[in-house]
Amino acid sequence: SGHDWWHIVRVRNLARFINEMEQLADPFIVEITALLHDTADSKFAADSEKGYLLISEFMDKNGLSTIRDQVLNVIKNISFSSKSTRVLDDPLFYVVQDADRLDAIGAIGVARAFNYGGFRNNKIFDPEVISQIGSVIGTSSTISHFYEKLLLLKYRMNTLTGKQLAAERHEFLEVFLKEFYKEWEFNNKSL
Ligand code: ADP
Ligand code: NI
């Protein structure tokens, strides 16, 4: 459900807003790319190549052949770059990737992370792996995912508008973690 239709709607709205602010790409192409960006995600489509083919056919059938390759290239790199640092030099990519990343942070990001963790049957938090520097990495708990990915996203935004939106959402992640640890370590002194 973290990748459902409503994720697509939120990414479309974010992408549209970022592009209105930055005027980086054609608004129609931004919207089409946002709408299709998770269609061939390898976590959900058994075969990504088949997914790309479906997108390709869909675009051809709907008179979008001229923008097909650009859109496909962006979609391929969006899922690819979540696992690596490869970045595509296309303003369309900057906008849609920022939008996708923004939906992984803030309150929605917290909800999605715990939803995914539940789907994987991961622990919420594993207190045994708190290191001296206070970070929680190297486990499959959902709190550890904050340190492995979510708290890094604000530093990886492409556009100024994306950075501004990410700053607020990042702050919420920090407030959430602070409260989480406070409640986790509850004792009489907390009152
Ligand atoms: P992307 O948006 O780049 O496709 P992913 O597909 O990796 O990102 O993740 C989709 C959602 O699932 C995000 O909200 C992400 O934070 C969450 N997620 C991914 N891996 C984990 C994990 N190990 N624990 C908790 N949440 C996760
Ligand atoms: Ni997405």
mmCIF file of C-alpha atoms and ligand atoms in Angstrom:
data_model
loop_
_atom_site.group_PDB
_atom_site.id
_atom_site.type_symbol
_atom_site.label_atom_id
_atom_site.label_comp_id
_atom_site.label_asym_id
_atom_site.label_seq_id
_atom_site.Cartn_x
_atom_site.Cartn_y
_atom_site.Cartn_z
ATOM 1 C CA SER A 1 0.000 0.000 0.000
ATOM 2 C CA GLY A 2 3.006 2.344 0.207
ATOM 3 C CA HIS A 3 3.162 2.103 -3.578
ATOM 4 C CA ASP A 4 -0.550 2.253 -4.252
ATOM 5 C CA TRP A 5 -2.533 4.695 -6.370
ATOM 6 C CA TRP A 6 -2.356 7.318 -3.612
ATOM 7 C CA HIS A 7 1.448 7.261 -3.699
ATOM 8 C CA ILE A 8 1.137 7.978 -7.409
ATOM 9 C CA VAL A 9 -1.321 10.825 -6.759
ATOM 10 C CA ARG A 10 0.970 12.379 -4.139
ATOM 11 C CA VAL A 11 4.019 12.094 -6.397
ATOM 12 C CA ARG A 12 2.073 13.636 -9.269
ATOM 13 C CA ASN A 13 1.009 16.574 -7.067
ATOM 14 C CA LEU A 14 4.512 17.086 -5.727
ATOM 15 C CA ALA A 15 6.079 16.850 -9.185
ATOM 16 C CA ARG A 16 3.558 19.305 -10.591
ATOM 17 C CA PHE A 17 4.259 21.775 -7.775
ATOM 18 C CA ILE A 18 8.041 21.481 -8.039
ATOM 19 C CA ASN A 19 7.859 21.985 -11.780
ATOM 20 C CA GLU A 20 5.559 25.003 -11.446
ATOM 21 C CA MET A 21 8.072 26.567 -9.094
ATOM 22 C CA GLU A 22 11.145 25.655 -11.120
ATOM 23 C CA GLN A 23 9.849 25.603 -14.704
ATOM 24 C CA LEU A 24 12.207 22.776 -15.561
ATOM 25 C CA ALA A 25 10.195 20.579 -17.883
ATOM 26 C CA ASP A 26 7.031 20.346 -19.922
ATOM 27 C CA PRO A 27 4.143 20.051 -17.389
ATOM 28 C CA PHE A 28 2.387 17.323 -19.361
ATOM 29 C CA ILE A 29 5.501 15.156 -19.582
ATOM 30 C CA VAL A 30 6.121 15.658 -15.854
ATOM 31 C CA GLU A 31 2.645 14.429 -15.074
ATOM 32 C CA ILE A 32 2.805 11.410 -17.376
ATOM 33 C CA THR A 33 6.165 10.420 -15.910
ATOM 34 C CA ALA A 34 4.910 10.779 -12.334
ATOM 35 C CA LEU A 35 1.833 8.692 -13.151
ATOM 36 C CA LEU A 36 3.864 5.890 -14.697
ATOM 37 C CA HIS A 37 6.978 6.006 -12.514
ATOM 38 C CA ASP A 38 6.321 2.890 -10.412
ATOM 39 C CA THR A 39 4.643 0.767 -13.068
ATOM 40 C CA ALA A 40 7.696 -1.397 -13.647
ATOM 41 C CA ASP A 41 9.250 -1.240 -10.166
ATOM 42 C CA SER A 42 11.259 -4.416 -9.674
ATOM 43 C CA LYS A 43 9.881 -4.919 -6.175
ATOM 44 C CA PHE A 44 6.364 -5.292 -7.520
ATOM 45 C CA ALA A 45 6.569 -6.276 -11.143
ATOM 46 C CA ALA A 46 7.907 -9.802 -11.459
ATOM 47 C CA ASP A 47 9.770 -8.694 -14.556
ATOM 48 C CA SER A 48 10.810 -5.042 -14.950
ATOM 49 C CA GLU A 49 11.581 -5.446 -18.645
ATOM 50 C CA LYS A 50 8.020 -6.582 -19.222
ATOM 51 C CA GLY A 51 6.844 -3.548 -17.280
ATOM 52 C CA TYR A 52 8.891 -1.222 -19.489
ATOM 53 C CA LEU A 53 7.435 -2.897 -22.551
ATOM 54 C CA LEU A 54 3.901 -2.344 -21.254
ATOM 55 C CA ILE A 55 4.637 1.342 -20.651
ATOM 56 C CA SER A 56 6.133 1.585 -24.104
ATOM 57 C CA GLU A 57 3.096 0.017 -25.771
ATOM 58 C CA PHE A 58 0.729 2.134 -23.706
ATOM 59 C CA MET A 59 2.486 5.314 -24.762
ATOM 60 C CA ASP A 60 2.599 4.321 -28.431
ATOM 61 C CA LYS A 61 -1.101 3.500 -28.405
ATOM 62 C CA ASN A 62 -1.937 6.854 -26.875
ATOM 63 C CA GLY A 63 -0.002 9.036 -29.279
ATOM 64 C CA LEU A 64 2.943 9.610 -26.963
ATOM 65 C CA SER A 65 5.686 8.008 -29.080
ATOM 66 C CA THR A 66 7.698 11.224 -29.322
ATOM 67 C CA ILE A 67 8.217 11.409 -25.551
ATOM 68 C CA ARG A 68 8.286 7.652 -24.937
ATOM 69 C CA ASP A 69 12.038 7.189 -24.746
ATOM 70 C CA GLN A 70 12.638 10.181 -22.516
ATOM 71 C CA VAL A 71 9.906 9.091 -20.085
ATOM 72 C CA LEU A 72 11.118 5.482 -20.043
ATOM 73 C CA ASN A 73 14.671 6.539 -19.420
ATOM 74 C CA VAL A 74 13.625 8.641 -16.449
ATOM 75 C CA ILE A 75 11.453 5.865 -15.008
ATOM 76 C CA LYS A 76 14.287 3.348 -15.348
ATOM 77 C CA ASN A 77 16.711 5.648 -13.583
ATOM 78 C CA ILE A 78 14.311 6.523 -10.774
ATOM 79 C CA SER A 79 14.083 2.939 -9.610
ATOM 80 C CA PHE A 80 17.718 2.273 -10.397
ATOM 81 C CA SER A 81 19.051 5.256 -8.512
ATOM 82 C CA SER A 82 17.248 4.314 -5.310
ATOM 83 C CA LYS A 83 19.853 1.577 -5.085
ATOM 84 C CA SER A 84 22.840 3.482 -6.405
ATOM 85 C CA THR A 85 24.119 6.983 -6.914
ATOM 86 C CA ARG A 86 23.622 7.021 -10.662
ATOM 87 C CA VAL A 87 21.932 10.219 -11.711
ATOM 88 C CA LEU A 88 20.453 11.055 -15.061
ATOM 89 C CA ASP A 89 21.169 14.509 -16.441
ATOM 90 C CA ASP A 90 17.601 15.446 -17.371
ATOM 91 C CA PRO A 91 15.498 18.159 -15.655
ATOM 92 C CA LEU A 92 12.468 15.869 -15.956
ATOM 93 C CA PHE A 93 14.344 13.318 -13.870
ATOM 94 C CA TYR A 94 15.270 15.934 -11.234
ATOM 95 C CA VAL A 95 11.628 16.888 -10.750
ATOM 96 C CA VAL A 96 10.086 13.414 -10.579
ATOM 97 C CA GLN A 97 12.868 11.929 -8.465
ATOM 98 C CA ASP A 98 12.521 14.755 -5.938
ATOM 99 C CA ALA A 99 8.768 14.183 -5.814
ATOM 100 C CA ASP A 100 9.223 10.430 -5.278
ATOM 101 C CA ARG A 101 11.786 11.016 -2.538
ATOM 102 C CA LEU A 102 9.633 13.582 -0.753
ATOM 103 C CA ASP A 103 6.922 10.949 -0.402
ATOM 104 C CA ALA A 104 9.401 8.815 1.556
ATOM 105 C CA ILE A 105 9.932 11.437 4.281
ATOM 106 C CA GLY A 106 7.696 13.495 6.581
ATOM 107 C CA ALA A 107 4.585 11.990 8.180
ATOM 108 C CA ILE A 108 3.727 10.077 5.015
ATOM 109 C CA GLY A 109 7.266 8.723 4.918
ATOM 110 C CA VAL A 110 6.942 7.452 8.498
ATOM 111 C CA ALA A 111 3.642 5.784 7.646
ATOM 112 C CA ARG A 112 5.086 4.183 4.520
ATOM 113 C CA ALA A 113 8.182 2.952 6.310
ATOM 114 C CA PHE A 114 6.243 1.197 9.059
ATOM 115 C CA ASN A 115 3.816 -0.147 6.522
ATOM 116 C CA TYR A 116 6.696 -1.651 4.530
ATOM 117 C CA GLY A 117 8.368 -2.946 7.701
ATOM 118 C CA GLY A 118 5.119 -4.657 8.671
ATOM 119 C CA PHE A 119 4.804 -6.177 5.229
ATOM 120 C CA ARG A 120 8.332 -7.592 5.674
ATOM 121 C CA ASN A 121 7.631 -8.631 9.251
ATOM 122 C CA ASN A 122 10.572 -6.518 10.410
ATOM 123 C CA LYS A 123 11.010 -5.290 13.940
ATOM 124 C CA ILE A 124 9.874 -1.764 14.714
ATOM 125 C CA PHE A 125 13.145 -1.128 16.529
ATOM 126 C CA ASP A 126 16.000 -3.205 17.890
ATOM 127 C CA PRO A 127 17.507 -1.455 20.938
ATOM 128 C CA GLU A 128 20.419 -3.888 21.029
ATOM 129 C CA VAL A 129 22.040 -2.313 18.016
ATOM 130 C CA ILE A 130 22.296 1.282 19.127
ATOM 131 C CA SER A 131 25.899 2.218 18.544
ATOM 132 C CA GLN A 132 27.910 4.688 20.584
ATOM 133 C CA ILE A 133 27.259 7.478 18.140
ATOM 134 C CA GLY A 134 23.533 7.025 18.548
ATOM 135 C CA SER A 135 22.838 5.759 15.088
ATOM 136 C CA VAL A 136 21.030 2.533 14.411
ATOM 137 C CA ILE A 137 22.316 0.851 11.310
ATOM 138 C CA GLY A 138 22.870 -2.591 9.964
ATOM 139 C CA THR A 139 19.627 -4.190 11.063
ATOM 140 C CA SER A 140 16.342 -4.728 9.366
ATOM 141 C CA SER A 141 14.291 -2.761 11.873
ATOM 142 C CA THR A 142 12.195 0.042 10.486
ATOM 143 C CA ILE A 143 13.893 2.574 12.764
ATOM 144 C CA SER A 144 17.215 1.523 11.213
ATOM 145 C CA HIS A 145 15.762 2.310 7.782
ATOM 146 C CA PHE A 146 15.498 5.932 8.921
ATOM 147 C CA TYR A 147 19.301 6.061 9.272
ATOM 148 C CA GLU A 148 20.035 4.001 6.192
ATOM 149 C CA LYS A 149 17.838 6.026 3.882
ATOM 150 C CA LEU A 150 15.183 8.436 5.112
ATOM 151 C CA LEU A 151 17.441 10.847 6.985
ATOM 152 C CA LEU A 152 19.783 11.028 3.985
ATOM 153 C CA LEU A 153 17.196 12.042 1.436
ATOM 154 C CA LYS A 154 17.172 15.743 2.248
ATOM 155 C CA TYR A 155 20.834 15.904 1.200
ATOM 156 C CA ARG A 156 20.063 14.240 -2.119
ATOM 157 C CA MET A 157 17.367 16.521 -3.459
ATOM 158 C CA ASN A 158 17.975 17.892 -6.952
ATOM 159 C CA THR A 159 15.898 21.081 -7.017
ATOM 160 C CA LEU A 160 15.699 24.083 -4.713
ATOM 161 C CA THR A 161 11.964 23.573 -4.193
ATOM 162 C CA GLY A 162 12.604 19.913 -3.422
ATOM 163 C CA LYS A 163 15.235 20.918 -0.873
ATOM 164 C CA GLN A 164 12.854 23.358 0.801
ATOM 165 C CA LEU A 165 10.053 20.803 1.053
ATOM 166 C CA ALA A 166 12.497 18.157 2.238
ATOM 167 C CA ALA A 167 13.814 20.386 5.042
ATOM 168 C CA GLU A 168 10.391 20.548 6.680
ATOM 169 C CA ARG A 169 9.725 16.835 6.251
ATOM 170 C CA HIS A 170 13.192 15.971 7.529
ATOM 171 C CA GLU A 171 12.543 18.012 10.651
ATOM 172 C CA PHE A 172 9.414 15.974 11.253
ATOM 173 C CA LEU A 173 11.448 12.745 11.047
ATOM 174 C CA GLU A 174 13.743 14.075 13.743
ATOM 175 C CA VAL A 175 10.825 15.094 15.966
ATOM 176 C CA PHE A 176 9.301 11.660 15.434
ATOM 177 C CA LEU A 177 12.532 9.860 16.388
ATOM 178 C CA LYS A 178 13.007 11.998 19.473
ATOM 179 C CA GLU A 179 9.512 11.215 20.688
ATOM 180 C CA PHE A 180 9.916 7.555 19.737
ATOM 181 C CA TYR A 181 13.055 7.159 21.898
ATOM 182 C CA LYS A 182 11.467 9.105 24.724
ATOM 183 C CA GLU A 183 8.503 6.769 24.791
ATOM 184 C CA TRP A 184 10.693 3.695 24.306
ATOM 185 C CA GLU A 185 12.798 4.624 27.304
ATOM 186 C CA PHE A 186 9.845 5.557 29.425
ATOM 187 C CA ASN A 187 10.425 5.389 33.153
ATOM 188 C CA ASN A 188 9.210 7.263 36.179
ATOM 189 C CA LYS A 189 11.697 10.039 35.510
ATOM 190 C CA SER A 190 9.939 10.743 32.203
ATOM 191 C CA LEU A 191 6.924 12.092 34.064
HETATM 192 P P1 ADP B 1 11.628 4.344 -3.913
HETATM 193 O O1 ADP B 1 10.597 5.362 -3.535
HETATM 194 O O2 ADP B 1 12.934 4.927 -4.282
HETATM 195 O O3 ADP B 1 11.099 3.322 -4.879
HETATM 196 P P2 ADP B 1 11.667 2.151 -2.196
HETATM 197 O O4 ADP B 1 10.865 1.471 -3.229
HETATM 198 O O5 ADP B 1 12.968 1.607 -1.777
HETATM 199 O O6 ADP B 1 11.918 3.637 -2.563
HETATM 200 O O7 ADP B 1 10.757 2.310 -0.936
HETATM 201 C C1 ADP B 1 9.377 2.546 -0.995
HETATM 202 C C2 ADP B 1 8.871 2.852 0.391
HETATM 203 O O8 ADP B 1 9.158 1.760 1.260
HETATM 204 C C3 ADP B 1 9.556 4.066 0.976
HETATM 205 O O9 ADP B 1 8.643 4.815 1.740
HETATM 206 C C4 ADP B 1 10.639 3.470 1.820
HETATM 207 O O10 ADP B 1 11.010 4.295 2.905
HETATM 208 C C5 ADP B 1 9.996 2.191 2.302
HETATM 209 N N1 ADP B 1 11.014 1.181 2.575
HETATM 210 C C6 ADP B 1 11.900 0.620 1.724
HETATM 211 N N2 ADP B 1 12.722 -0.252 2.358
HETATM 212 C C7 ADP B 1 12.340 -0.229 3.659
HETATM 213 C C8 ADP B 1 12.784 -0.909 4.840
HETATM 214 N N3 ADP B 1 13.799 -1.775 4.825
HETATM 215 N N4 ADP B 1 12.149 -0.636 5.993
HETATM 216 C C9 ADP B 1 11.122 0.233 6.044
HETATM 217 N N5 ADP B 1 10.651 0.903 4.971
HETATM 218 C C10 ADP B 1 11.240 0.669 3.797
HETATM 219 NI NI NI B 2 7.417 5.910 -6.197
#
